[in-house]
């Protein structure tokens, strides 16, 4: 019977047989790979938790912003009457009031009393009501007004005797058409007609 040789001395790795050293190296590599896999798995899980928490925080922030943001105002819809009123107001603002008032002042006379004026900028005219002593006084007033810039024409639209006045004046309604392009020339003419210092002012007819 062949005797068994048992060696109880643990030899260093480099002194062990090749097969034993290979198994030890594989075991060590497997352990390292296992530890690395566990560490990688933990890192991936941690990143997934961070992503989920960040996503939830963003969703909550969007919800808070949406809750604090006032709803958009509905579009402003104007009725036809409102549009007409706005256009009328714009037309009133665009009316060349200084030139018109200067023209009325230039034709003022004691024979005609101007009672009311109302501009109609869309039709480029001024409606008015006045009283004259007689028919000829009315015609003379309208002729003078129609030739005073920026007016280009003035016509009577209605006339009647005011019986409530003891003098029975002729009350008439008129329409005076104006042209804004002539306003500048009228202003220039008015400036030229102003009396220079030391000169007598022109008498108004």
Coordinates of N, CA and C in Angstrom, one line a residue:
X1 N 0.9 -1.2 0.0 CA 0.0 0.0 0.0 C 0.9 1.2 0.0
X2 N 0.5 2.2 -0.9 CA 1.4 3.4 -1.1 C 1.0 4.3 0.0
X3 N 2.0 4.9 0.7 CA 1.7 5.8 1.8 C 1.2 7.2 1.3
X4 N 0.3 7.9 2.0 CA -0.2 9.2 1.6 C 0.7 10.3 2.2
X5 N 0.9 11.3 1.4 CA 1.8 12.4 1.9 C 0.9 13.6 2.1
X6 N 0.7 14.0 3.3 CA -0.2 15.1 3.7 C 0.7 16.2 4.1
X7 N 0.6 17.4 3.5 CA 1.4 18.6 3.8 C 0.4 19.6 4.4
X8 N 0.6 19.9 5.7 CA -0.3 20.8 6.4 C 0.2 22.3 6.3
X9 N 1.3 22.5 5.7 CA 1.9 23.9 5.6 C 1.2 24.6 4.4
X10 N 0.7 25.8 4.7 CA 0.0 26.6 3.7 C 1.1 27.4 2.9
X11 N 1.2 27.0 1.7 CA 2.2 27.7 0.8 C 1.7 29.0 0.3
X12 N 2.7 29.9 0.0 CA 2.2 31.2 -0.7 C 1.6 30.9 -2.0
X13 N 0.9 31.9 -2.5 CA 0.1 31.7 -3.8 C 1.1 31.5 -5.0
X14 N 2.2 32.2 -4.9 CA 3.1 32.0 -6.1 C 3.9 30.7 -6.0
X15 N 3.8 29.9 -4.9 CA 4.4 28.7 -4.8 C 3.5 27.5 -4.9
X16 N 2.2 27.8 -5.1 CA 1.2 26.8 -5.3 C 1.2 26.3 -6.7
X17 N 0.6 25.2 -7.0 CA 0.5 24.7 -8.4 C -0.3 25.7 -9.2
X18 N -0.1 25.6 -10.6 CA -0.7 26.5 -11.5 C -2.2 26.4 -11.4
X19 N -2.7 25.2 -11.3 CA -4.2 25.0 -11.3 C -4.8 25.7 -10.0
X20 N -4.1 25.6 -8.9 CA -4.6 26.2 -7.7 C -4.5 27.7 -7.8
X21 N -3.4 28.2 -8.4 CA -3.3 29.6 -8.5 C -4.3 30.2 -9.5
X22 N -4.7 29.4 -10.5 CA -5.7 29.9 -11.5 C -7.1 29.9 -10.8
X23 N -7.4 28.9 -9.9 CA -8.6 28.9 -9.2 C -8.7 30.1 -8.3
X24 N -7.6 30.4 -7.6 CA -7.6 31.5 -6.6 C -7.8 32.8 -7.3
X25 N -7.1 33.0 -8.5 CA -7.3 34.2 -9.2 C -8.7 34.4 -9.7
X26 N -9.3 33.3 -10.2 CA -10.7 33.4 -10.7 C -11.6 33.7 -9.5
X27 N -11.4 33.1 -8.4 CA -12.2 33.4 -7.2 C -12.1 34.9 -6.8
X28 N -10.9 35.4 -6.8 CA -10.7 36.8 -6.5 C -11.3 37.7 -7.5
X29 N -11.2 37.4 -8.8 CA -11.8 38.2 -9.8 C -13.3 38.2 -9.7
X30 N -13.9 37.0 -9.4 CA -15.3 36.9 -9.2 C -15.8 37.7 -8.1
X31 N -15.0 37.7 -7.0 CA -15.4 38.5 -5.8 C -15.4 40.0 -6.1
X32 N -14.3 40.4 -6.8 CA -14.2 41.8 -7.2 C -15.4 42.2 -8.1
X33 N -15.7 41.3 -9.1 CA -16.8 41.6 -10.0 C -18.1 41.6 -9.3
X34 N -18.3 40.7 -8.3 CA -19.5 40.8 -7.5 C -19.7 42.1 -6.8
X35 N -18.6 42.5 -6.1 CA -18.6 43.7 -5.4 C -18.9 44.9 -6.3
X36 N -18.2 44.9 -7.5 CA -18.4 46.0 -8.4 C -19.9 46.0 -8.9
X37 N -20.5 44.8 -9.2 CA -21.8 44.7 -9.6 C -22.8 45.2 -8.6
X38 N -22.5 44.9 -7.3 CA -23.4 45.4 -6.2 C -23.3 46.9 -6.1
X39 N -22.0 47.4 -6.2 CA -21.8 48.9 -6.1 C -22.5 49.6 -7.3
X40 N -22.4 49.0 -8.5 CA -23.0 49.6 -9.7 C -24.6 49.6 -9.5
X41 N -25.1 48.5 -9.1 CA -26.5 48.4 -8.9 C -27.0 49.4 -7.9
X42 N -26.3 49.5 -6.8 CA -26.7 50.5 -5.8 C -26.6 52.0 -6.3
X43 N -25.6 52.2 -7.2 CA -25.4 53.5 -7.8 C -26.6 53.8 -8.8
X44 N -26.9 52.8 -9.6 CA -28.1 53.0 -10.5 C -29.4 53.2 -9.8
X45 N -29.6 52.4 -8.7 CA -30.8 52.6 -7.9 C -30.9 54.0 -7.3
X46 N -29.7 54.5 -6.8 CA -29.6 55.8 -6.2 C -30.0 56.9 -7.2
X47 N -29.4 56.7 -8.4 CA -29.7 57.7 -9.5 C -31.2 57.7 -9.9
X48 N -31.7 56.5 -10.0 CA -33.2 56.4 -10.3 C -34.0 57.1 -9.3
X49 N -33.6 56.9 -8.0 CA -34.4 57.6 -6.9 C -34.3 59.1 -7.0
X50 N -33.0 59.6 -7.3 CA -32.8 61.0 -7.5 C -33.7 61.5 -8.7
X51 N -33.7 60.8 -9.8 CA -34.4 61.2 -11.0 C -35.9 61.3 -10.6
X52 N -36.4 60.3 -9.9 CA -37.8 60.2 -9.6 C -38.2 61.4 -8.6
X53 N -37.3 61.7 -7.7 CA -37.5 62.8 -6.8 C -37.5 64.1 -7.5
X54 N -36.5 64.3 -8.5 CA -36.5 65.5 -9.2 C -37.7 65.7 -10.1
X55 N -38.1 64.6 -10.7 CA -39.3 64.7 -11.6 C -40.5 65.1 -10.8
X56 N -40.7 64.5 -9.6 CA -41.8 64.9 -8.7 C -41.7 66.3 -8.3
X57 N -40.5 66.8 -8.0 CA -40.4 68.2 -7.6 C -40.7 69.1 -8.7
X58 N -40.3 68.8 -9.9 CA -40.7 69.6 -11.1 C -42.2 69.7 -11.3
X59 N -42.8 68.5 -11.2 CA -44.3 68.4 -11.3 C -45.0 69.3 -10.3
X60 N -44.5 69.2 -9.0 CA -45.1 70.0 -8.0 C -44.9 71.5 -8.2
X61 N -43.7 71.9 -8.7 CA -43.4 73.3 -9.0 C -44.3 73.8 -10.1
X62 N -44.5 73.0 -11.2 CA -45.4 73.4 -12.3 C -46.8 73.5 -11.8
X63 N -47.2 72.6 -10.9 CA -48.6 72.7 -10.4 C -48.8 74.0 -9.5
X64 N -47.8 74.3 -8.7 CA -47.9 75.6 -7.9 C -47.9 76.8 -8.8
X65 N -47.0 76.8 -9.9 CA -47.0 77.9 -10.8 C -48.4 78.1 -11.5
X66 N -48.9 76.9 -11.9 CA -50.2 77.0 -12.6 C -51.3 77.4 -11.7
X67 N -51.2 77.1 -10.4 CA -52.2 77.5 -9.4 C -52.1 78.9 -9.1
X68 N -50.9 79.5 -9.1 CA -50.7 80.9 -8.8 C -50.9 81.8 -10.0
X69 N -50.8 81.3 -11.2 CA -51.0 82.1 -12.4 C -52.4 82.4 -12.7
X70 N -52.8 83.6 -12.8 CA -54.2 83.9 -13.1 C -54.6 83.4 -14.5
X71 N -55.9 83.0 -14.7 CA -56.3 82.6 -16.0 C -56.2 83.7 -17.0
X72 N -56.0 83.4 -18.3 CA -55.9 84.4 -19.3 C -57.2 85.1 -19.5
X73 N -57.2 86.4 -19.7 CA -58.4 87.1 -19.9 C -59.0 86.8 -21.2
X74 N -60.3 86.7 -21.3 CA -61.0 86.4 -22.5 C -60.8 87.6 -23.5
X75 N -60.8 87.3 -24.8 CA -60.6 88.3 -25.8 C -61.7 89.4 -25.7
X76 N -61.3 90.6 -25.9 CA -62.2 91.7 -25.8 C -63.0 91.8 -27.1
X77 N -64.3 91.6 -27.0 CA -65.2 91.6 -28.2 C -66.1 92.9 -28.0
X78 N -66.0 93.7 -29.0 CA -66.7 95.0 -29.0 C -68.0 94.8 -29.9
X79 N -69.1 95.4 -29.4 CA -70.3 95.4 -30.2 C -70.2 96.4 -31.3
X80 N -71.1 96.4 -32.2 CA -71.1 97.3 -33.3 C -71.3 98.8 -32.8
X81 N -72.2 98.9 -31.8 CA -72.4 100.2 -31.2 C -71.1 100.7 -30.5
X82 N -70.4 99.9 -29.8 CA -69.1 100.3 -29.2 C -68.1 100.7 -30.2
X83 N -68.0 99.9 -31.3 CA -67.0 100.3 -32.4 C -67.4 101.7 -33.0
X84 N -68.7 101.9 -33.2 CA -69.1 103.2 -33.8 C -68.8 104.3 -32.8
X85 N -69.0 104.0 -31.5 CA -68.7 105.1 -30.5 C -67.3 105.4 -30.4
X86 N -66.4 104.4 -30.5 CA -65.0 104.6 -30.4 C -64.5 105.4 -31.7
X87 N -65.0 105.0 -32.8 CA -64.6 105.7 -34.1 C -65.1 107.1 -34.0
X88 N -66.3 107.3 -33.4 CA -66.8 108.7 -33.3 C -65.9 109.5 -32.4
X89 N -65.5 108.9 -31.3 CA -64.6 109.7 -30.4 C -63.2 110.0 -31.1
X90 N -62.7 109.0 -31.8 CA -61.5 109.3 -32.6 C -61.7 110.4 -33.6
X91 N -62.8 110.4 -34.3 CA -63.1 111.4 -35.2 C -63.2 112.8 -34.6
X92 N -63.8 112.8 -33.4 CA -63.9 114.1 -32.7 C -62.5 114.6 -32.3
X93 N -61.6 113.7 -31.9 CA -60.3 114.1 -31.6 C -59.5 114.6 -32.8
X94 N -59.8 114.0 -33.9 CA -59.1 114.4 -35.2 C -59.7 115.7 -35.8
X95 N -60.8 116.2 -35.3 CA -61.4 117.4 -35.9 C -60.5 118.6 -35.7
X96 N -60.2 119.3 -36.8 CA -59.3 120.5 -36.7 C -60.0 121.7 -36.0
X97 N -60.2 121.6 -34.7 CA -61.0 122.6 -34.0 C -60.4 124.0 -34.1
X98 N -59.1 124.2 -33.9 CA -58.6 125.6 -34.0 C -59.0 126.3 -35.3
X99 N -58.8 125.6 -36.4 CA -59.0 126.2 -37.7 C -60.5 126.4 -37.9
X100 N -61.4 125.5 -37.4 CA -62.8 125.7 -37.6 C -63.3 126.9 -36.8
X101 N -62.9 126.9 -35.5 CA -63.3 128.0 -34.7 C -62.8 129.4 -35.2
X102 N -61.6 129.4 -35.7 CA -61.1 130.6 -36.3 C -62.0 131.1 -37.5
X103 N -62.4 130.1 -38.3 CA -63.3 130.4 -39.4 C -64.6 131.0 -39.0
X104 N -65.2 130.4 -38.0 CA -66.5 130.9 -37.4 C -66.3 132.3 -36.8
X105 N -65.1 132.5 -36.2 CA -64.9 133.8 -35.6 C -64.7 134.9 -36.6
X106 N -64.1 134.5 -37.8 CA -63.8 135.5 -38.8 C -65.0 136.0 -39.5
X107 N -66.1 135.2 -39.5 CA -67.3 135.6 -40.2 C -68.4 136.0 -39.2
X108 N -68.1 136.2 -37.9 CA -69.1 136.6 -37.0 C -69.6 138.0 -37.3
X109 N -70.9 138.2 -37.1 CA -71.5 139.4 -37.4 C -72.7 139.7 -36.5
X110 N -73.0 140.9 -36.2 CA -74.1 141.2 -35.4 C -75.5 140.8 -36.0
X111 N -75.5 140.5 -37.2 CA -76.8 140.2 -37.9 C -77.1 138.7 -37.8
X112 N -76.2 137.9 -37.4 CA -76.4 136.5 -37.3 C -75.9 136.0 -35.9
X113 N -76.8 135.2 -35.2 CA -76.4 134.6 -33.9 C -76.2 133.1 -34.1
X114 N -75.0 132.7 -33.8 CA -74.6 131.3 -33.9 C -75.1 130.6 -32.7
X115 N -76.0 129.6 -32.8 CA -76.5 128.9 -31.6 C -75.9 127.6 -31.3
X116 N -75.5 126.9 -32.3 CA -75.0 125.5 -32.1 C -74.1 125.1 -33.2
X117 N -73.1 124.3 -32.9 CA -72.3 123.7 -34.0 C -72.0 122.3 -33.5
X118 N -71.9 121.4 -34.5 CA -71.7 120.0 -34.2 C -70.9 119.4 -35.4
X119 N -69.6 119.0 -35.1 CA -68.8 118.4 -36.2 C -69.2 117.0 -36.6
X120 N -69.1 116.7 -37.8 CA -69.2 115.3 -38.4 C -68.0 115.0 -39.2
X121 N -67.0 114.4 -38.4 CA -65.7 114.3 -39.0 C -65.7 113.2 -40.2
X122 N -66.6 112.2 -40.1 CA -66.7 111.2 -41.1 C -67.1 111.8 -42.5
X123 N -68.0 112.8 -42.4 CA -68.5 113.5 -43.6 C -67.7 114.7 -43.9
X124 N -66.8 115.1 -43.1 CA -65.9 116.3 -43.2 C -66.8 117.5 -43.3
X125 N -67.7 117.7 -42.4 CA -68.5 118.9 -42.3 C -68.9 119.2 -40.9
X126 N -69.4 120.4 -40.7 CA -69.9 120.9 -39.4 C -71.3 121.3 -39.6
X127 N -72.2 120.7 -38.7 CA -73.6 121.1 -38.7 C -73.8 122.2 -37.7
X128 N -74.6 123.2 -38.1 CA -74.8 124.3 -37.2 C -76.2 124.8 -37.2
X129 N -76.6 125.5 -36.2 CA -77.9 126.2 -36.1 C -77.6 127.7 -35.7
X130 N -78.3 128.6 -36.5 CA -78.1 130.0 -36.2 C -79.4 130.7 -36.5
X131 N -79.4 132.0 -36.1 CA -80.6 132.9 -36.3 C -80.1 134.1 -37.0
X132 N -80.8 134.5 -38.1 CA -80.5 135.7 -38.8 C -81.7 136.7 -38.8
X133 N -81.5 138.0 -39.0 CA -82.6 138.9 -39.0 C -83.5 138.7 -40.2
X134 N -82.9 138.3 -41.3 CA -83.7 138.1 -42.5 C -83.0 137.1 -43.4
X135 N -83.7 136.8 -44.5 CA -83.2 135.8 -45.4 C -81.9 136.2 -46.1
X136 N -81.7 137.5 -46.4 CA -80.5 137.9 -47.0 C -79.3 137.8 -46.1
X137 N -79.6 138.1 -44.8 CA -78.5 138.0 -43.8 C -78.0 136.5 -43.7
X138 N -79.0 135.6 -43.8 CA -78.6 134.2 -43.8 C -77.7 133.8 -45.0
X139 N -78.1 134.3 -46.2 CA -77.4 134.0 -47.4 C -76.0 134.6 -47.3
X140 N -75.9 135.8 -46.8 CA -74.6 136.5 -46.7 C -73.7 135.7 -45.7
X141 N -74.2 135.3 -44.6 CA -73.4 134.5 -43.6 C -72.9 133.2 -44.2
X142 N -73.8 132.5 -44.9 CA -73.3 131.2 -45.4 C -72.3 131.4 -46.5
X143 N -72.5 132.4 -47.3 CA -71.5 132.7 -48.4 C -70.1 133.0 -47.8
X144 N -70.1 133.8 -46.7 CA -68.9 134.2 -46.1 C -68.2 133.0 -45.4
X145 N -69.1 132.1 -44.7 CA -68.5 131.0 -44.1 C -68.0 129.9 -45.1
X146 N -68.7 129.8 -46.2 CA -68.2 128.8 -47.2 C -66.9 129.2 -47.9
X147 N -66.5 130.5 -47.8 CA -65.3 130.9 -48.4 C -64.2 131.1 -47.4
X148 N -64.4 130.8 -46.1 CA -63.4 131.0 -45.0 C -62.8 129.6 -44.8
X149 N -61.5 129.6 -45.1 CA -60.7 128.3 -44.9 C -60.8 127.9 -43.4
X150 N -60.9 126.6 -43.1 CA -60.8 125.5 -44.0 C -62.1 125.1 -44.7
X151 N -63.2 125.9 -44.5 CA -64.5 125.5 -45.2 C -64.4 125.8 -46.7
X152 N -65.1 125.0 -47.4 CA -65.1 125.1 -48.9 C -66.5 125.3 -49.4
X153 N -67.5 125.1 -48.5 CA -68.9 125.3 -48.9 C -69.8 125.3 -47.7
X154 N -70.8 126.1 -47.7 CA -71.8 126.1 -46.6 C -73.2 126.3 -47.2
X155 N -74.1 125.4 -46.9 CA -75.5 125.4 -47.5 C -76.5 125.3 -46.3
X156 N -77.7 125.8 -46.6 CA -78.7 125.7 -45.6 C -79.5 124.4 -45.8
X157 N -79.8 123.7 -44.7 CA -80.5 122.5 -44.7 C -82.0 122.6 -44.2
X158 N -82.2 123.6 -43.4 CA -83.6 123.8 -42.9 C -83.7 125.3 -42.4
X159 N -84.9 125.9 -42.6 CA -85.1 127.2 -42.1 C -86.5 127.4 -41.7
X160 N -86.7 128.3 -40.7 CA -88.1 128.5 -40.2 C -88.1 129.8 -39.4
X161 N -89.2 130.4 -39.3 CA -89.4 131.6 -38.5 C -89.6 131.2 -37.0
X162 N -88.8 131.8 -36.1 CA -88.9 131.6 -34.7 C -90.0 132.4 -34.1
X163 N -91.2 131.9 -34.1 CA -92.3 132.7 -33.6 C -92.3 132.9 -32.1
X164 N -91.5 132.2 -31.4 CA -91.4 132.4 -29.9 C -90.6 133.7 -29.6
X165 N -89.9 134.2 -30.5 CA -89.1 135.4 -30.3 C -89.9 136.6 -30.8
X166 N -90.1 137.6 -30.1 CA -90.9 138.8 -30.5 C -90.3 139.4 -31.8
X167 N -89.0 139.3 -32.0 CA -88.4 139.8 -33.3 C -88.6 138.9 -34.5
X168 N -89.1 137.7 -34.2 CA -89.3 136.7 -35.3 C -88.1 136.5 -36.2
X169 N -87.0 136.1 -35.6 CA -85.8 135.9 -36.4 C -85.9 134.7 -37.3
X170 N -85.1 134.6 -38.3 CA -85.1 133.4 -39.2 C -84.1 132.4 -38.6
X171 N -84.6 131.3 -38.1 CA -83.7 130.2 -37.6 C -83.4 129.2 -38.7
X172 N -82.2 128.9 -38.9 CA -81.8 128.0 -40.0 C -80.7 127.1 -39.5
X173 N -80.8 125.9 -40.1 CA -79.8 124.9 -39.9 C -78.9 124.8 -41.2
X174 N -77.6 124.6 -41.0 CA -76.7 124.6 -42.1 C -75.7 123.5 -42.0
X175 N -75.0 123.2 -43.1 CA -73.9 122.2 -43.1 C -72.8 122.9 -43.9
X176 N -71.6 123.0 -43.2 CA -70.4 123.6 -43.8 C -69.4 122.5 -44.0
X177 N -69.0 122.3 -45.3 CA -68.0 121.3 -45.6 C -66.6 121.9 -45.5
X178 N -65.8 121.1 -44.8 CA -64.4 121.6 -44.6 C -63.4 120.7 -45.2
X179 N -62.2 121.2 -45.5 CA -61.1 120.5 -46.1 C -59.9 120.7 -45.2
X180 N -59.3 119.6 -44.6 CA -58.2 119.8 -43.6 C -56.9 120.3 -44.3
X181 N -56.8 119.9 -45.6 CA -55.6 120.3 -46.3 C -55.4 121.8 -46.5
X182 N -56.5 122.5 -46.4 CA -56.5 124.0 -46.5 C -56.2 124.6 -45.2
X183 N -56.1 123.8 -44.1 CA -55.9 124.4 -42.7 C -54.6 125.1 -42.6
X184 N -53.5 124.5 -43.2 CA -52.2 125.1 -43.1 C -52.1 126.4 -43.8
X185 N -52.7 126.4 -45.0 CA -52.7 127.7 -45.7 C -53.5 128.8 -45.0
X186 N -54.6 128.4 -44.4 CA -55.4 129.3 -43.6 C -54.6 129.9 -42.5
X187 N -53.8 129.0 -41.8 CA -53.0 129.5 -40.7 C -51.9 130.4 -41.1
X188 N -51.4 130.1 -42.3 CA -50.3 131.0 -42.9 C -50.9 132.4 -43.2
X189 N -52.1 132.3 -43.8 CA -52.8 133.6 -44.2 C -53.1 134.4 -42.9
X190 N -53.5 133.7 -41.9 CA -53.9 134.4 -40.6 C -52.7 135.0 -40.0
X191 N -51.5 134.3 -40.1 CA -50.3 134.9 -39.5 C -49.8 136.1 -40.3
X192 N -50.1 136.0 -41.6 CA -49.6 137.1 -42.5 C -50.5 138.4 -42.3
X193 N -51.8 138.1 -41.9 CA -52.7 139.2 -41.7 C -52.6 139.9 -40.3
X194 N -51.8 139.3 -39.4 CA -51.6 139.9 -38.1 C -50.9 141.2 -38.2
X195 N -51.3 142.1 -37.4 CA -50.7 143.4 -37.5 C -49.3 143.4 -36.8
X196 N -48.3 144.0 -37.5 CA -47.0 144.1 -36.9 C -47.0 145.1 -35.8
X197 N -46.0 145.1 -34.9 CA -45.9 146.0 -33.8 C -45.9 147.5 -34.4
X198 N -46.8 148.3 -33.9 CA -46.8 149.7 -34.3 C -47.8 150.0 -35.4
X199 N -48.3 148.9 -36.0 CA -49.3 149.0 -37.1 C -50.7 148.8 -36.6
X200 N -51.7 149.5 -37.1 CA -53.1 149.3 -36.6 C -53.6 148.0 -37.1
X201 N -54.4 147.4 -36.3 CA -55.0 146.1 -36.7 C -56.1 146.3 -37.7
X202 N -56.3 145.3 -38.6 CA -57.3 145.5 -39.6 C -58.7 145.4 -39.0
X203 N -59.6 146.2 -39.5 CA -60.9 146.1 -39.0 C -61.7 145.0 -39.6
X204 N -62.5 144.3 -38.8 CA -63.3 143.2 -39.2 C -64.6 143.7 -39.8
X205 N -64.9 143.3 -41.0 CA -66.1 143.7 -41.7 C -67.3 143.0 -41.1

